[in-house]
Amino acid sequence: MTRSLRRYLSLHAQSFASAAASLARQPIATLMTALVIAIALALPAGLRVLVGNASSIVGSWDTAVDFSAYLAAAVAPERAREIAEDIRRRADVEAVRLVTPDEALADFRARSGFGEALDALGENPLPYTLVVRPASGAAGDVEGIAAALREIDEVELVQLDTEWVERLRALLGLAARVLDVITALLAVGVALVVGNTIRLEILNRAAEIEVIKLVGGTDAFIRRPFLYLGLFYGFAGAVGAAVLIAVVLELLAEPTAAVAALYGSDFRLAGLSAGDAAVLFAGGALLGLAGAALATARHLRAIEPR
Amino acid sequence: MIRFENVSKRYPGGREALRGVSFHLERGEMAFLTGPSGAGKSTLLKLVTLIEKPTRGTVIVNGQNTSRLSRRAIPRFRQRIGVVFQDHKLLYDRSVFDNVALPLVILGLGPREIERRVRAALDLVGLLGHERDAPITLSTGEQQRVGIARAVASRPDILVADEPTGNLDPELSLEIMRLFERFNEVGVTLLIATHDLDLIERFDKRRLRLVDGLIESDTAAPGRAA
């Protein structure tokens, strides 16, 4: 190792120790600041986890893009089977199920609870129905099949069951965009909180800074412990945020499972992924560093020996 | 080593602390700066340590014109000057060891070298064994000696002291001046501001008397003149 590198590392080790010591001197204040940062970071990160969970639910419906085409009531059974065959032969269609009016009625009777009301009807009002499963869930493919179906005279109505999924997806996209804005604002907030904390620390240690300048301490030497301090605050805040999110998800786990069970799903809330956590920690540390850099740039120069 | 050429210093507000001061302190020379309070002694020392820059004239320290040094160059400049303050300017939340080590840490020396030099400096001022003490637990004289140890730990070329014996009894004052004399013997250039004329009578050194911002008299070491 070269001499200058060793010198550089030794200076950093010293700054690191000095920053750690100044945190340890006032544990309560340190904890409070870290907690403020933790909450500010936990809000966007936690909302992101929730939106991520919602997206994963919507995403899991990607494969469930079956849709229905209702034929006109007057269509003969042979013609219905013919149409079903035609559609089934398309390359972008995986399967077509032909539901006869009788089957549809039986199904409706079983599921709706309107059995007696149906009995009152003289005849079966339900048409033949084609339940189409596209080969892929891509929106273009689905639209293509739907368009082809609409061109068939006997097809009265094509109902894309996926439309509301698309709408929900769009809403989630909007939520994600709003989250981006919230994240940006709170990130600035975190940098300012750290910056202000560092500013107070600089003012507290003005006498010390003055002495260090008098014995030849460079700006970089004086700045470094404060930058480490900012880094610590940001990182500690990020760790705190991760803990807060874990706790909140744990609190939500049971009610979520109860709701999911009512929908016949075994859905479970997912926590921060390793990647998310890494982004959170790195982001927190960088924001702390940025805040500290801001504060030192503004306030260290003003302290000069007299 | 320290050269003042027609130096004036006017503070904002118009007070003129120095009015055309010229002198030259050779490398390895030791001089006392005397004069009544308010004569400009502290201002003169501040010009040497670049806490202030002259309003007019030239201050050359260690071959460098202080007026031409950029802000960024000041730390390196100060690293070669040891300064002793009347109020010690110690860091009271750090141990004696850490106080003396400060300039060495700034120089980026390794821990072994720092340890060695701090012990040598503390030995020199008679405070070996007090490394772990907090400065506040020491007497004023001891604190002043910690300040001196800090000033010499980095082996500066120049040592300036502003009233280093200002708060000390005569015996301690003499001890500290003897200490400065020993630094001078190993080649350090010293400029010491003091109003203790009785004390400096006992040393055979050059005297610069400052009155009202002017050098009133510049007496060579009496011994040499004789």
Coordinates of C-alpha atoms in Angstrom, one line a residue, chain A residues 64-280:
Chain A
A64 CA -57.0 -15.2 -16.6
V65 CA -58.1 -13.3 -19.7
D66 CA -60.8 -15.6 -20.7
F67 CA -63.6 -13.7 -22.3
S68 CA -67.1 -14.4 -23.4
A69 CA -68.9 -13.9 -26.7
Y70 CA -72.7 -14.1 -26.6
L71 CA -74.4 -15.3 -29.8
A72 CA -77.8 -14.0 -30.8
A73 CA -80.7 -15.9 -29.2
A74 CA -81.9 -17.3 -32.6
V75 CA -78.7 -19.0 -33.6
A76 CA -79.1 -22.7 -34.3
P77 CA -77.0 -25.2 -32.3
E78 CA -75.2 -26.3 -35.5
R79 CA -74.2 -22.8 -36.4
A80 CA -73.0 -22.1 -32.9
R81 CA -70.8 -25.2 -33.0
E82 CA -69.5 -24.0 -36.4
I83 CA -68.6 -20.6 -35.1
A84 CA -66.8 -22.2 -32.1
E85 CA -64.8 -24.4 -34.5
D86 CA -63.8 -21.4 -36.6
I87 CA -62.6 -19.5 -33.6
R88 CA -60.8 -22.5 -32.2
R89 CA -58.7 -22.8 -35.4
R90 CA -57.2 -19.4 -34.9
A91 CA -53.5 -19.5 -34.0
D92 CA -53.9 -17.0 -31.2
V93 CA -56.7 -18.9 -29.5
E94 CA -55.8 -21.7 -27.0
A95 CA -59.3 -23.0 -26.4
V96 CA -62.9 -22.3 -26.9
R97 CA -65.7 -23.7 -24.8
L98 CA -69.2 -23.6 -26.1
V99 CA -71.8 -23.1 -23.3
T100 CA -75.3 -24.2 -24.3
P101 CA -78.3 -22.2 -23.1
D102 CA -79.2 -25.1 -20.9
E103 CA -75.8 -25.3 -19.3
A104 CA -75.8 -21.5 -18.8
L105 CA -79.2 -21.7 -17.2
A106 CA -78.2 -24.5 -14.9
D107 CA -75.1 -22.6 -13.9
F108 CA -77.0 -19.4 -13.3
R109 CA -79.6 -21.3 -11.2
A110 CA -76.9 -22.9 -9.1
R111 CA -74.9 -19.7 -8.5
S112 CA -77.4 -16.9 -8.4
G113 CA -80.0 -18.2 -6.0
F114 CA -82.7 -16.9 -8.4
G115 CA -83.8 -20.4 -9.1
E116 CA -87.5 -19.9 -8.5
A117 CA -87.6 -16.6 -10.4
L118 CA -86.1 -18.5 -13.4
D119 CA -88.8 -21.1 -13.1
A120 CA -91.4 -18.4 -13.6
L121 CA -89.9 -17.7 -17.1
G122 CA -91.6 -19.7 -19.7
E123 CA -88.5 -20.4 -21.7
N124 CA -84.8 -20.2 -21.4
P125 CA -83.7 -16.6 -22.3
L126 CA -80.0 -17.4 -22.4
P127 CA -78.1 -17.7 -25.7
Y128 CA -75.2 -19.8 -26.7
T129 CA -72.0 -18.5 -25.2
L130 CA -68.4 -18.9 -26.4
V131 CA -65.8 -18.8 -23.6
V132 CA -62.6 -18.0 -25.4
R133 CA -59.1 -18.4 -23.9
P134 CA -56.5 -16.6 -25.9
A135 CA -53.0 -18.2 -26.4
S136 CA -51.4 -15.2 -24.7
G137 CA -52.6 -12.5 -22.3
A138 CA -51.2 -9.7 -24.4
A139 CA -53.8 -6.9 -24.9
G140 CA -53.2 -6.8 -28.6
D141 CA -54.0 -10.5 -29.1
V142 CA -57.1 -10.3 -27.0
E143 CA -58.3 -7.3 -29.0
G144 CA -57.6 -9.1 -32.3
I145 CA -59.7 -12.1 -31.3
A146 CA -62.5 -9.9 -30.0
A147 CA -62.5 -7.9 -33.3
A148 CA -62.7 -11.1 -35.3
L149 CA -65.6 -12.3 -33.2
R150 CA -67.5 -9.0 -33.6
E151 CA -67.4 -9.3 -37.3
I152 CA -69.4 -12.5 -37.2
D153 CA -73.0 -11.6 -37.8
E154 CA -74.4 -14.0 -35.2
V155 CA -72.2 -12.7 -32.4
E156 CA -74.3 -10.2 -30.5
L157 CA -71.9 -9.1 -27.8
V158 CA -68.3 -9.6 -27.0
Q159 CA -67.6 -9.0 -23.4
L160 CA -64.0 -8.5 -22.5
D161 CA -63.8 -9.5 -18.8
T162 CA -60.3 -7.9 -18.7
E163 CA -61.5 -4.4 -19.2
W164 CA -61.9 -3.7 -15.5
V165 CA -58.5 -5.3 -14.9
E166 CA -57.1 -2.8 -17.4
R167 CA -58.8 0.0 -15.5
L168 CA -57.4 -1.2 -12.2
R169 CA -54.0 -1.5 -13.7
A170 CA -54.2 2.1 -15.0
L171 CA -55.3 3.2 -11.5
L172 CA -52.3 1.4 -10.0
G173 CA -50.1 3.1 -12.6
L174 CA -51.5 6.5 -11.5
A175 CA -50.9 5.5 -7.8
A176 CA -47.3 4.6 -8.7
R177 CA -46.8 8.0 -10.3
V178 CA -48.3 9.8 -7.3
L179 CA -45.9 7.7 -5.2
D180 CA -43.0 8.9 -7.2
V181 CA -43.9 12.4 -6.4
I182 CA -44.4 11.6 -2.7
T183 CA -41.0 9.8 -2.7
A184 CA -39.2 12.7 -4.3
L185 CA -40.7 15.2 -1.8
L186 CA -39.9 13.0 1.2
A187 CA -36.4 12.4 -0.1
V188 CA -35.9 16.1 -0.2
G189 CA -37.4 16.2 3.3
V190 CA -34.9 13.6 4.6
A191 CA -32.0 15.5 3.1
L192 CA -33.1 18.7 4.7
V193 CA -33.7 17.0 8.1
V194 CA -30.2 15.6 8.0
G195 CA -28.8 18.9 6.8
N196 CA -30.4 20.8 9.7
T197 CA -29.2 18.2 12.2
I198 CA -25.7 18.6 10.8
R199 CA -26.0 22.4 10.8
L200 CA -26.7 22.3 14.6
E201 CA -23.9 19.9 15.1
I202 CA -21.5 22.3 13.3
L203 CA -22.7 25.2 15.4
N204 CA -22.2 23.1 18.6
R205 CA -18.7 22.3 17.6
A206 CA -17.7 25.7 16.3
A207 CA -15.0 26.1 18.9
E208 CA -13.5 22.7 18.0
I209 CA -13.7 23.5 14.3
E210 CA -11.9 26.8 14.9
V211 CA -9.1 25.0 16.8
I212 CA -8.7 22.4 14.0
K213 CA -8.5 25.2 11.5
L214 CA -5.8 26.9 13.6
V215 CA -3.6 23.8 13.7
G216 CA -3.9 23.4 9.9
G217 CA -6.9 21.1 9.4
T218 CA -8.0 21.2 5.7
D219 CA -11.6 21.8 4.7
A220 CA -11.8 18.2 3.7
F221 CA -10.5 17.1 7.1
I222 CA -13.1 19.2 8.9
R223 CA -15.9 18.2 6.6
R224 CA -15.4 14.4 6.6
P225 CA -16.7 13.6 10.1
F226 CA -19.9 15.6 9.3
L227 CA -20.3 13.7 6.0
Y228 CA -20.0 10.4 7.9
L229 CA -22.5 11.7 10.4
G230 CA -25.0 12.4 7.6
L231 CA -24.3 8.9 6.1
F232 CA -24.9 7.3 9.5
Y233 CA -28.2 9.2 10.0
G234 CA -29.5 8.3 6.6
F235 CA -28.5 4.7 6.9
A236 CA -29.9 4.3 10.4
G237 CA -33.1 6.0 9.2
A238 CA -33.3 3.5 6.3
V239 CA -32.8 0.5 8.7
G240 CA -35.5 2.0 11.0
A241 CA -37.8 2.4 8.0
A242 CA -37.3 -1.3 7.1
V243 CA -38.2 -2.3 10.6
L244 CA -41.3 0.0 10.6
I245 CA -42.5 -1.6 7.4
A246 CA -41.9 -5.1 8.7
V247 CA -43.9 -4.3 11.8
V248 CA -46.8 -2.7 9.9
L249 CA -46.9 -5.7 7.4
E250 CA -46.9 -8.1 10.4
L251 CA -49.8 -6.1 11.9
L252 CA -51.7 -6.3 8.5
A253 CA -50.9 -10.0 7.9
E254 CA -53.8 -11.4 9.8
P255 CA -56.6 -9.1 8.5
T256 CA -55.3 -9.5 5.0
A257 CA -55.3 -13.2 5.2
A258 CA -58.9 -13.0 6.6
V259 CA -60.0 -10.8 3.6
A260 CA -58.1 -13.1 1.1
A261 CA -59.8 -16.2 2.6
L262 CA -63.3 -14.6 2.0
Y263 CA -62.3 -14.3 -1.7
G264 CA -61.1 -17.9 -1.6
S265 CA -57.5 -16.8 -2.1
D266 CA -54.4 -17.7 -0.1
F267 CA -52.8 -14.4 -0.9
R268 CA -50.2 -13.1 1.6
L269 CA -48.7 -9.6 1.8
A270 CA -45.1 -9.6 0.5
G271 CA -42.6 -7.6 2.5
L272 CA -39.6 -5.6 1.2
S273 CA -37.6 -7.7 -1.3
A274 CA -33.8 -7.9 -0.9
G275 CA -33.5 -5.6 -3.8
D276 CA -36.0 -3.1 -2.4
A277 CA -34.2 -3.2 0.9
A278 CA -30.8 -2.5 -0.8
V279 CA -32.3 0.5 -2.6
L280 CA -33.8 1.8 0.6

